[in-house]
mmCIF file of C-alpha atoms and ligand atoms in Angstrom:
data_model
loop_
_atom_site.group_PDB
_atom_site.id
_atom_site.type_symbol
_atom_site.label_atom_id
_atom_site.label_comp_id
_atom_site.label_asym_id
_atom_site.label_seq_id
_atom_site.Cartn_x
_atom_site.Cartn_y
_atom_site.Cartn_z
ATOM 1 C CA MET A 7 0.000 0.000 0.000
ATOM 2 C CA LYS A 8 1.228 3.521 -0.767
ATOM 3 C CA LYS A 9 2.524 5.282 2.290
ATOM 4 C CA LYS A 10 0.371 8.308 2.942
ATOM 5 C CA THR A 11 -1.155 9.636 6.157
ATOM 6 C CA CYS A 12 -4.940 9.580 6.571
ATOM 7 C CA PRO A 13 -6.428 12.936 7.601
ATOM 8 C CA LYS A 14 -8.930 12.683 10.441
ATOM 9 C CA SER A 15 -10.921 15.460 8.779
ATOM 10 C CA ILE A 16 -12.328 12.975 6.257
ATOM 11 C CA THR A 17 -14.242 11.157 8.895
ATOM 12 C CA GLU A 18 -16.825 9.714 6.657
ATOM 13 C CA ASN A 19 -46.304 4.113 -11.288
ATOM 14 C CA SER A 20 -46.939 1.497 -9.142
ATOM 15 C CA LYS A 21 -46.502 -1.462 -11.439
ATOM 16 C CA ARG A 22 -46.428 -4.990 -10.107
ATOM 17 C CA LEU A 23 -44.439 -7.320 -12.295
ATOM 18 C CA SER A 24 -42.577 -10.518 -11.742
ATOM 19 C CA CYS A 25 -39.466 -10.004 -9.756
ATOM 20 C CA LYS A 26 -36.623 -11.965 -8.243
ATOM 21 C CA ARG A 27 -35.619 -11.339 -4.710
ATOM 22 C CA LYS A 28 -32.469 -12.507 -3.122
ATOM 23 C CA ARG A 29 -32.211 -13.197 0.561
ATOM 24 C CA ILE A 30 -29.598 -11.118 2.289
ATOM 25 C CA LEU A 31 -28.994 -13.251 5.379
ATOM 26 C CA PRO A 32 -27.710 -16.455 3.753
ATOM 27 C CA ALA A 33 -25.400 -14.395 1.540
ATOM 28 C CA LEU A 34 -24.034 -12.545 4.563
ATOM 29 C CA VAL A 35 -23.464 -15.761 6.473
ATOM 30 C CA LEU A 36 -21.616 -17.191 3.470
ATOM 31 C CA LEU A 37 -19.585 -14.015 3.218
ATOM 32 C CA LEU A 38 -18.661 -14.249 6.882
ATOM 33 C CA LEU A 39 -17.738 -17.905 6.502
ATOM 34 C CA GLY A 40 -15.651 -17.029 3.456
ATOM 35 C CA ILE A 41 -13.812 -14.377 5.392
ATOM 36 C CA SER A 42 -13.190 -16.511 8.434
ATOM 37 C CA MET A 43 -12.039 -19.456 6.318
ATOM 38 C CA ALA A 44 -9.771 -17.217 4.290
ATOM 39 C CA SER A 45 -8.412 -15.872 7.547
ATOM 40 C CA SER A 46 -7.886 -19.297 8.987
ATOM 41 C CA GLY A 47 -5.785 -20.331 6.019
ATOM 42 C CA CYS A 48 -2.774 -18.436 7.196
ATOM 43 C CA ALA A 49 -3.675 -17.258 10.626
ATOM 44 C CA TRP A 50 -4.478 -20.256 12.769
ATOM 45 C CA ARG A 51 -2.257 -20.587 15.794
ATOM 46 C CA LYS A 52 -1.216 -23.935 17.109
ATOM 47 C CA GLU A 53 -1.051 -22.854 20.742
ATOM 48 C CA ALA A 54 -4.404 -21.012 21.023
ATOM 49 C CA ALA A 55 -7.326 -21.266 18.636
ATOM 50 C CA PRO A 56 -9.107 -17.946 18.191
ATOM 51 C CA ILE A 57 -12.516 -17.434 19.725
ATOM 52 C CA THR A 58 -15.317 -16.399 17.340
ATOM 53 C CA ARG A 59 -18.906 -15.404 17.970
ATOM 54 C CA SER A 60 -21.672 -13.957 15.794
ATOM 55 C CA GLY A 61 -24.669 -11.798 16.611
ATOM 56 C CA PHE A 62 -27.357 -9.889 14.742
ATOM 57 C CA TYR A 63 -27.662 -6.163 15.392
ATOM 58 C CA PHE A 64 -28.997 -3.238 13.329
ATOM 59 C CA ASP A 65 -30.086 -5.681 10.634
ATOM 60 C CA THR A 66 -26.515 -6.882 10.289
ATOM 61 C CA VAL A 67 -24.589 -10.045 11.081
ATOM 62 C CA ILE A 68 -21.648 -9.138 13.299
ATOM 63 C CA GLN A 69 -18.807 -11.606 13.694
ATOM 64 C CA ILE A 70 -16.016 -11.031 16.174
ATOM 65 C CA THR A 71 -12.853 -13.129 16.261
ATOM 66 C CA LEU A 72 -10.181 -12.659 18.903
ATOM 67 C CA TYR A 73 -6.766 -14.274 18.496
ATOM 68 C CA ASP A 74 -4.964 -13.158 21.625
ATOM 69 C CA SER A 75 -7.698 -13.395 24.237
ATOM 70 C CA ARG A 76 -9.892 -16.170 25.578
ATOM 71 C CA GLN A 77 -12.262 -13.706 27.259
ATOM 72 C CA GLU A 78 -15.673 -14.281 25.725
ATOM 73 C CA SER A 79 -17.070 -11.500 27.930
ATOM 74 C CA LEU A 80 -15.202 -8.981 25.761
ATOM 75 C CA ILE A 81 -17.242 -10.141 22.781
ATOM 76 C CA ASP A 82 -20.391 -9.767 24.891
ATOM 77 C CA ASP A 83 -19.292 -6.216 25.664
ATOM 78 C CA CYS A 84 -18.910 -5.494 21.929
ATOM 79 C CA PHE A 85 -22.384 -6.856 21.246
ATOM 80 C CA ALA A 86 -23.702 -4.653 24.069
ATOM 81 C CA MET A 87 -22.017 -1.675 22.378
ATOM 82 C CA ALA A 88 -23.720 -2.586 19.090
ATOM 83 C CA LYS A 89 -27.069 -2.612 20.863
ATOM 84 C CA GLU A 90 -26.382 0.691 22.583
ATOM 85 C CA TYR A 91 -25.379 2.417 19.339
ATOM 86 C CA GLU A 92 -28.411 0.954 17.599
ATOM 87 C CA GLN A 93 -30.559 2.612 20.284
ATOM 88 C CA LEU A 94 -28.935 5.959 19.434
ATOM 89 C CA LEU A 95 -28.493 5.823 15.675
ATOM 90 C CA SER A 96 -31.223 3.638 14.187
ATOM 91 C CA ARG A 97 -34.084 5.268 12.321
ATOM 92 C CA THR A 98 -36.358 2.371 13.178
ATOM 93 C CA VAL A 99 -35.896 2.576 16.952
ATOM 94 C CA PRO A 100 -38.643 5.063 17.949
ATOM 95 C CA ASP A 101 -36.734 6.815 20.745
ATOM 96 C CA SER A 102 -33.284 6.851 19.145
ATOM 97 C CA ASP A 103 -31.541 10.197 18.783
ATOM 98 C CA ILE A 104 -32.027 9.963 15.013
ATOM 99 C CA SER A 105 -35.769 9.211 15.287
ATOM 100 C CA ARG A 106 -36.198 12.151 17.658
ATOM 101 C CA ILE A 107 -34.423 14.451 15.185
ATOM 102 C CA ASN A 108 -36.476 13.072 12.281
ATOM 103 C CA ARG A 109 -39.806 13.815 13.925
ATOM 104 C CA SER A 110 -38.761 17.170 15.440
ATOM 105 C CA GLY A 111 -40.551 19.269 12.816
ATOM 106 C CA GLY A 112 -37.611 21.636 12.570
ATOM 107 C CA ALA A 113 -37.101 22.164 16.322
ATOM 108 C CA PRO A 114 -33.603 21.732 17.773
ATOM 109 C CA VAL A 115 -33.042 18.313 19.374
ATOM 110 C CA THR A 116 -30.388 17.589 21.993
ATOM 111 C CA VAL A 117 -28.530 14.356 21.292
ATOM 112 C CA SER A 118 -25.521 12.437 22.612
ATOM 113 C CA ASP A 119 -21.893 13.217 21.781
ATOM 114 C CA ASP A 120 -21.685 9.950 19.844
ATOM 115 C CA THR A 121 -24.653 10.861 17.636
ATOM 116 C CA ILE A 122 -23.079 14.236 16.893
ATOM 117 C CA LYS A 123 -19.822 12.540 15.890
ATOM 118 C CA VAL A 124 -21.528 10.112 13.492
ATOM 119 C CA ILE A 125 -23.627 12.881 11.896
ATOM 120 C CA GLU A 126 -20.496 14.999 11.496
ATOM 121 C CA ALA A 127 -18.643 12.076 9.932
ATOM 122 C CA GLY A 128 -21.551 11.629 7.521
ATOM 123 C CA LEU A 129 -21.645 15.329 6.669
ATOM 124 C CA ALA A 130 -17.921 15.253 5.852
ATOM 125 C CA TYR A 131 -18.678 12.687 3.127
ATOM 126 C CA CYS A 132 -21.706 14.667 1.908
ATOM 127 C CA GLU A 133 -19.346 17.580 1.319
ATOM 128 C CA LEU A 134 -16.490 15.500 -0.079
ATOM 129 C CA SER A 135 -18.867 13.919 -2.615
ATOM 130 C CA LYS A 136 -20.630 17.233 -3.340
ATOM 131 C CA GLY A 137 -23.932 15.639 -2.405
ATOM 132 C CA ALA A 138 -23.643 12.279 -4.207
ATOM 133 C CA PHE A 139 -23.462 10.870 -0.686
ATOM 134 C CA ASP A 140 -26.288 12.374 1.381
ATOM 135 C CA ILE A 141 -27.364 11.514 4.924
ATOM 136 C CA THR A 142 -30.857 12.999 4.431
ATOM 137 C CA LEU A 143 -32.123 10.361 1.982
ATOM 138 C CA GLY A 144 -34.352 8.731 4.612
ATOM 139 C CA ALA A 145 -37.687 9.558 2.948
ATOM 140 C CA VAL A 146 -36.479 8.162 -0.404
ATOM 141 C CA ILE A 147 -35.050 5.048 1.253
ATOM 142 C CA ASP A 148 -38.374 4.444 3.037
ATOM 143 C CA LEU A 149 -40.387 4.834 -0.140
ATOM 144 C CA TRP A 150 -38.324 2.229 -1.982
ATOM 145 C CA ASP A 151 -38.111 -0.143 1.028
ATOM 146 C CA VAL A 152 -35.768 -2.286 -1.059
ATOM 147 C CA LYS A 153 -35.450 -4.935 1.629
ATOM 148 C CA ASN A 154 -39.154 -5.820 1.564
ATOM 149 C CA ASN A 155 -40.053 -4.552 -1.910
ATOM 150 C CA PRO A 156 -41.733 -7.303 -3.968
ATOM 151 C CA GLY A 157 -40.894 -5.527 -7.235
ATOM 152 C CA VAL A 158 -42.929 -2.331 -7.260
ATOM 153 C CA LEU A 159 -41.462 0.986 -8.376
ATOM 154 C CA PRO A 160 -42.471 3.956 -6.238
ATOM 155 C CA ASP A 161 -45.158 6.306 -7.477
ATOM 156 C CA ARG A 162 -43.475 9.193 -9.330
ATOM 157 C CA LYS A 163 -45.331 11.913 -7.447
ATOM 158 C CA GLU A 164 -44.573 10.346 -4.089
ATOM 159 C CA LEU A 165 -40.941 10.003 -5.106
ATOM 160 C CA ALA A 166 -40.815 13.672 -6.131
ATOM 161 C CA ARG A 167 -42.243 14.630 -2.728
ATOM 162 C CA ALA A 168 -39.673 12.475 -0.927
ATOM 163 C CA LEU A 169 -36.876 13.983 -3.045
ATOM 164 C CA ASP A 170 -37.954 17.463 -1.978
ATOM 165 C CA THR A 171 -36.915 16.585 1.578
ATOM 166 C CA VAL A 172 -33.375 15.545 0.569
ATOM 167 C CA GLY A 173 -30.391 17.854 0.983
ATOM 168 C CA TYR A 174 -27.733 17.580 3.672
ATOM 169 C CA GLU A 175 -27.465 21.391 3.923
ATOM 170 C CA ALA A 176 -30.637 21.157 6.036
ATOM 171 C CA VAL A 177 -28.669 19.580 8.896
ATOM 172 C CA SER A 178 -27.282 22.124 11.316
ATOM 173 C CA ILE A 179 -25.351 21.309 14.467
ATOM 174 C CA GLU A 180 -24.683 23.566 17.376
ATOM 175 C CA GLY A 181 -23.011 21.931 20.340
ATOM 176 C CA ASN A 182 -25.167 18.900 21.050
ATOM 177 C CA GLU A 183 -28.239 20.308 19.286
ATOM 178 C CA VAL A 184 -29.236 19.135 15.831
ATOM 179 C CA THR A 185 -31.789 21.031 13.720
ATOM 180 C CA LEU A 186 -33.286 19.785 10.450
ATOM 181 C CA THR A 187 -34.440 22.854 8.584
ATOM 182 C CA THR A 188 -36.221 21.189 5.619
ATOM 183 C CA PRO A 189 -39.750 20.021 6.477
ATOM 184 C CA GLY A 190 -39.978 16.236 6.349
ATOM 185 C CA ALA A 191 -36.214 15.698 6.011
ATOM 186 C CA GLN A 192 -35.128 12.325 7.414
ATOM 187 C CA ILE A 193 -31.576 11.531 8.477
ATOM 188 C CA ASP A 194 -30.334 8.027 7.620
ATOM 189 C CA LEU A 195 -26.846 7.040 8.763
ATOM 190 C CA GLY A 196 -26.871 3.548 7.215
ATOM 191 C CA ALA A 197 -23.919 4.350 4.948
ATOM 192 C CA ILE A 198 -21.531 5.269 7.733
ATOM 193 C CA SER A 199 -22.671 3.998 11.126
ATOM 194 C CA LYS A 200 -21.359 0.418 10.843
ATOM 195 C CA GLY A 201 -17.858 1.700 10.156
ATOM 196 C CA TRP A 202 -18.019 4.144 13.021
ATOM 197 C CA ILE A 203 -19.236 1.431 15.411
ATOM 198 C CA ALA A 204 -16.498 -0.967 14.248
ATOM 199 C CA ASP A 205 -13.897 1.679 15.151
ATOM 200 C CA ARG A 206 -15.419 2.071 18.642
ATOM 201 C CA MET A 207 -15.313 -1.717 19.183
ATOM 202 C CA LYS A 208 -11.670 -1.819 18.120
ATOM 203 C CA GLU A 209 -10.852 1.024 20.514
ATOM 204 C CA TYR A 210 -12.591 -0.813 23.333
ATOM 205 C CA LEU A 211 -10.850 -4.128 22.642
ATOM 206 C CA ASN A 212 -7.469 -2.382 22.375
ATOM 207 C CA SER A 213 -8.157 -0.695 25.729
ATOM 208 C CA GLN A 214 -8.689 -4.182 27.188
ATOM 209 C CA GLY A 215 -5.329 -5.324 25.861
ATOM 210 C CA VAL A 216 -6.627 -7.236 22.813
ATOM 211 C CA THR A 217 -4.554 -6.422 19.748
ATOM 212 C CA GLU A 218 -5.140 -9.377 17.424
ATOM 213 C CA GLY A 219 -8.543 -10.111 15.935
ATOM 214 C CA ILE A 220 -11.105 -9.395 13.234
ATOM 215 C CA LEU A 221 -14.373 -7.491 13.498
ATOM 216 C CA ASN A 222 -16.832 -8.052 10.666
ATOM 217 C CA LEU A 223 -19.950 -5.896 10.734
ATOM 218 C CA GLY A 224 -21.891 -7.108 7.713
ATOM 219 C CA GLY A 225 -18.946 -6.785 5.347
ATOM 220 C CA ASN A 226 -17.279 -3.895 7.181
ATOM 221 C CA VAL A 227 -14.097 -5.741 8.142
ATOM 222 C CA LEU A 228 -11.686 -4.153 10.623
ATOM 223 C CA VAL A 229 -8.628 -5.902 11.996
ATOM 224 C CA LEU A 230 -7.297 -5.137 15.444
ATOM 225 C CA GLY A 231 -3.641 -4.817 14.515
ATOM 226 C CA PRO A 232 -0.569 -6.672 13.339
ATOM 227 C CA LYS A 233 -0.336 -10.239 14.582
ATOM 228 C CA SER A 234 2.584 -11.089 16.796
ATOM 229 C CA ASP A 235 3.571 -14.047 14.589
ATOM 230 C CA GLY A 236 3.915 -11.697 11.592
ATOM 231 C CA SER A 237 1.216 -13.394 9.520
ATOM 232 C CA ALA A 238 -1.396 -11.309 7.715
ATOM 233 C CA TYR A 239 -5.160 -11.315 7.980
ATOM 234 C CA THR A 240 -6.566 -12.450 4.645
ATOM 235 C CA VAL A 241 -9.861 -10.748 3.864
ATOM 236 C CA GLY A 242 -11.969 -12.079 1.021
ATOM 237 C CA ILE A 243 -13.814 -9.801 -1.405
ATOM 238 C CA GLN A 244 -16.990 -11.535 -2.500
ATOM 239 C CA LYS A 245 -17.869 -12.178 -6.114
ATOM 240 C CA PRO A 246 -20.992 -10.047 -6.668
ATOM 241 C CA PHE A 247 -24.172 -12.141 -6.914
ATOM 242 C CA ALA A 248 -22.302 -15.407 -6.282
ATOM 243 C CA GLU A 249 -24.862 -17.392 -4.312
ATOM 244 C CA ASP A 250 -22.221 -19.701 -2.879
ATOM 245 C CA GLY A 251 -20.372 -16.719 -1.390
ATOM 246 C CA SER A 252 -17.301 -17.395 -3.548
ATOM 247 C CA LEU A 253 -14.555 -14.816 -3.576
ATOM 248 C CA LEU A 254 -13.381 -12.728 -6.520
ATOM 249 C CA LEU A 255 -10.143 -11.764 -4.846
ATOM 250 C CA SER A 256 -8.627 -11.525 -1.429
ATOM 251 C CA VAL A 257 -6.357 -9.046 0.203
ATOM 252 C CA ASP A 258 -3.722 -9.504 2.916
ATOM 253 C CA ILE A 259 -3.601 -6.799 5.545
ATOM 254 C CA SER A 260 -1.929 -6.568 8.926
ATOM 255 C CA ASP A 261 -3.860 -3.513 10.091
ATOM 256 C CA GLY A 262 -6.770 -1.330 8.970
ATOM 257 C CA THR A 263 -10.132 -1.922 7.373
ATOM 258 C CA VAL A 264 -11.651 -3.468 4.242
ATOM 259 C CA VAL A 265 -15.162 -2.171 3.482
ATOM 260 C CA THR A 266 -17.402 -2.986 0.533
ATOM 261 C CA SER A 267 -20.509 -1.256 -0.831
ATOM 262 C CA GLY A 268 -22.279 -3.236 -3.492
ATOM 263 C CA ILE A 269 -25.562 -3.588 -5.302
ATOM 264 C CA TYR A 270 -25.835 -7.336 -4.730
ATOM 265 C CA GLN A 271 -26.557 -7.401 -1.007
ATOM 266 C CA ARG A 272 -29.922 -5.668 -1.017
ATOM 267 C CA TYR A 273 -31.888 -5.410 -4.257
ATOM 268 C CA PHE A 274 -34.814 -6.512 -6.355
ATOM 269 C CA GLU A 275 -34.854 -7.120 -10.083
ATOM 270 C CA LEU A 276 -37.527 -5.872 -12.454
ATOM 271 C CA ASP A 277 -37.509 -6.124 -16.258
ATOM 272 C CA GLY A 278 -33.780 -6.841 -16.228
ATOM 273 C CA THR A 279 -32.921 -3.822 -14.076
ATOM 274 C CA ILE A 280 -31.478 -4.183 -10.612
ATOM 275 C CA TYR A 281 -32.964 -1.773 -8.089
ATOM 276 C CA HIS A 282 -30.542 -1.668 -5.182
ATOM 277 C CA HIS A 283 -30.046 0.310 -1.976
ATOM 278 C CA ILE A 284 -27.651 3.133 -2.930
ATOM 279 C CA PHE A 285 -29.707 6.065 -4.212
ATOM 280 C CA ASP A 286 -28.905 9.055 -6.380
ATOM 281 C CA PRO A 287 -30.067 12.151 -4.451
ATOM 282 C CA ASP A 288 -30.664 13.906 -7.813
ATOM 283 C CA THR A 289 -33.146 11.381 -9.193
ATOM 284 C CA GLY A 290 -34.318 9.341 -6.210
ATOM 285 C CA TYR A 291 -33.472 6.172 -8.165
ATOM 286 C CA PRO A 292 -30.679 3.704 -7.383
ATOM 287 C CA TYR A 293 -27.416 4.605 -9.129
ATOM 288 C CA GLN A 294 -27.037 2.777 -12.456
ATOM 289 C CA ASN A 295 -23.434 3.529 -13.268
ATOM 290 C CA GLY A 296 -21.849 0.307 -14.451
ATOM 291 C CA LEU A 297 -20.571 -0.659 -11.004
ATOM 292 C CA LEU A 298 -21.349 -3.754 -8.974
ATOM 293 C CA SER A 299 -19.221 -2.931 -5.961
ATOM 294 C CA VAL A 300 -16.469 -0.792 -4.496
ATOM 295 C CA THR A 301 -14.114 -2.010 -1.769
ATOM 296 C CA ILE A 302 -11.974 0.403 0.240
ATOM 297 C CA LEU A 303 -8.772 -0.287 2.204
ATOM 298 C CA CYS A 304 -7.788 2.359 4.726
ATOM 299 C CA PRO A 305 -6.942 2.724 8.426
ATOM 300 C CA ASP A 306 -10.339 3.581 9.967
ATOM 301 C CA SER A 307 -13.615 1.825 9.267
ATOM 302 C CA VAL A 308 -15.700 5.024 9.410
ATOM 303 C CA ASP A 309 -13.676 6.256 6.431
ATOM 304 C CA GLY A 310 -13.878 2.889 4.693
ATOM 305 C CA ASP A 311 -17.667 2.933 5.087
ATOM 306 C CA GLY A 312 -18.057 6.576 4.055
ATOM 307 C CA LEU A 313 -15.722 6.149 1.106
ATOM 308 C CA SER A 314 -17.157 2.880 -0.187
ATOM 309 C CA THR A 315 -20.617 4.421 -0.518
ATOM 310 C CA THR A 316 -19.160 7.719 -1.768
ATOM 311 C CA CYS A 317 -17.059 6.034 -4.461
ATOM 312 C CA PHE A 318 -20.002 3.898 -5.499
ATOM 313 C CA ALA A 319 -22.059 7.067 -5.833
ATOM 314 C CA LEU A 320 -19.347 8.926 -7.753
ATOM 315 C CA GLY A 321 -18.791 6.058 -10.206
ATOM 316 C CA LEU A 322 -15.550 4.541 -11.495
ATOM 317 C CA THR A 323 -13.733 7.558 -12.955
ATOM 318 C CA GLU A 324 -14.484 10.111 -10.270
ATOM 319 C CA GLY A 325 -14.343 7.553 -7.472
ATOM 320 C CA LEU A 326 -10.912 6.320 -8.536
ATOM 321 C CA ALA A 327 -9.615 9.892 -8.839
ATOM 322 C CA LEU A 328 -10.827 10.572 -5.292
ATOM 323 C CA ILE A 329 -9.041 7.492 -3.935
ATOM 324 C CA GLU A 330 -5.798 8.439 -5.703
ATOM 325 C CA SER A 331 -5.968 11.841 -4.004
ATOM 326 C CA LEU A 332 -6.335 10.431 -0.491
ATOM 327 C CA PRO A 333 -3.484 9.339 1.756
ATOM 328 C CA ASP A 334 -3.189 5.713 2.869
ATOM 329 C CA THR A 335 -6.357 4.741 1.011
ATOM 330 C CA GLU A 336 -6.805 2.173 -1.768
ATOM 331 C CA ALA A 337 -9.812 0.761 -3.595
ATOM 332 C CA VAL A 338 -10.966 -1.934 -5.959
ATOM 333 C CA PHE A 339 -13.960 -1.340 -8.216
ATOM 334 C CA ILE A 340 -15.891 -4.205 -9.829
ATOM 335 C CA THR A 341 -17.826 -3.257 -12.940
ATOM 336 C CA THR A 342 -20.987 -4.826 -14.336
ATOM 337 C CA ASP A 343 -18.689 -6.687 -16.797
ATOM 338 C CA TYR A 344 -16.830 -8.102 -13.783
ATOM 339 C CA GLU A 345 -13.785 -6.062 -14.697
ATOM 340 C CA ILE A 346 -11.602 -5.495 -11.623
ATOM 341 C CA VAL A 347 -10.121 -1.978 -11.448
ATOM 342 C CA LYS A 348 -7.623 -1.311 -8.654
ATOM 343 C CA SER A 349 -6.146 1.950 -7.405
ATOM 344 C CA SER A 350 -2.436 2.387 -8.051
ATOM 345 C CA GLY A 351 -1.227 1.325 -4.604
ATOM 346 C CA PHE A 352 -3.645 -1.565 -4.126
ATOM 347 C CA PRO A 353 -1.745 -4.534 -2.663
ATOM 348 C CA ALA A 354 -0.958 -7.049 -5.424
HETATM 349 P P1 ADP B 8 -24.225 -1.355 3.582
HETATM 350 O O1 ADP B 8 -24.436 -0.527 4.785
HETATM 351 O O2 ADP B 8 -25.437 -2.046 3.109
HETATM 352 O O3 ADP B 8 -23.064 -2.256 3.716
HETATM 353 P P2 ADP B 8 -23.448 1.137 2.404
HETATM 354 O O4 ADP B 8 -22.443 1.469 3.449
HETATM 355 O O5 ADP B 8 -23.067 1.486 1.018
HETATM 356 O O6 ADP B 8 -23.856 -0.375 2.405
HETATM 357 O O7 ADP B 8 -24.747 1.927 2.812
HETATM 358 C C1 ADP B 8 -25.945 1.820 2.096
HETATM 359 C C2 ADP B 8 -27.016 2.463 2.958
HETATM 360 O O8 ADP B 8 -26.785 3.876 3.011
HETATM 361 C C3 ADP B 8 -28.409 2.313 2.391
HETATM 362 O O9 ADP B 8 -29.037 1.138 2.865
HETATM 363 C C4 ADP B 8 -29.090 3.571 2.912
HETATM 364 O O10 ADP B 8 -29.439 3.407 4.263
HETATM 365 C C5 ADP B 8 -27.986 4.613 2.829
HETATM 366 N N1 ADP B 8 -27.853 5.295 1.523
HETATM 367 C C6 ADP B 8 -28.392 4.962 0.313
HETATM 368 N N2 ADP B 8 -27.981 5.806 -0.665
HETATM 369 C C7 ADP B 8 -27.147 6.708 -0.063
HETATM 370 C C8 ADP B 8 -26.404 7.834 -0.518
HETATM 371 N N3 ADP B 8 -26.406 8.227 -1.798
HETATM 372 N N4 ADP B 8 -25.688 8.537 0.395
HETATM 373 C C9 ADP B 8 -25.666 8.163 1.705
HETATM 374 N N5 ADP B 8 -26.351 7.122 2.208
HETATM 375 C C10 ADP B 8 -27.067 6.392 1.338
HETATM 376 MG MG1 MG B 9 -20.886 2.855 3.478
#
């Protein structure tokens, strides 16, 4: 990987027709298995097998593997953190900070320090992407409801109304108060919160003396640090749409994060078009830009998460140019022709 230093500042017609839906959970489990098996290939220690546990939080499978600790309670603590952050950041938890902001009707809402940090991280990517990444897409995301959508496109008028509420400039922060100035605007932090939470878990585990392990929050992979035996963590990058979870490539890292945004995890198909879960704030439709996925390698998972969605939104040319301009950050783009395009310092 190129040696650069990562700046902290970049933190992060109703028509019913036949459709094909894919189930997200089996694919995620396969992905997790793929990653842990890839990891085991070169990482297994003779003297102490790692401990691994999985849980399901904020609609995501979380898998935690510790290599240099036998303390299962630390994994419990990480799961408790996931639950706590879900209570603050989820749009579907009625009393979360984000839900309270979203139904405030333009009044200032006092929220926790953590919520402020995640919103600020999100806003940094809204600005970096000049609005291709936008944390106020909640109304559009709800209208599509891709996860449960049986193959129905949203009504054009309803979509236009939802689009009117989108625009991250409506989010203003003063101290711990957040105000949403556009009526009906809905904050959604789904593109950045998993990465931010992964970083907090790593911090916690490090503070407890654990320095070797892998956190996988639904494809947001973060490793705890170099292993004492010098071996690398091998992280698999899934072949888009492969139902058996097979890998297209894998990458060896000793530190940092590997985060993927793709169209194949959450989508429905209608008349040969894939309607997925990353939306263009200009049109209200999912981006159709010749990309299947973008994977980012960088030190912090909040940046990996912010950048993977940002680069997906920007498309291959602009996304790649952004990565080349950032320190200590690499990416691999997979196009709809399954062409693999890597940034210049991507590990061979
Ligand atoms: P995932 O979280 O599924 O791994 P991403 O990090 O790319 O994938 O986040 C996608 C999520 O981000 C969507 O499910 C939605 O909640 C939100 N989102 C969709 N489009 C955008 C966008 N253009 N900018 C910011 N967030 C988005
Ligand atoms: Mg993301």
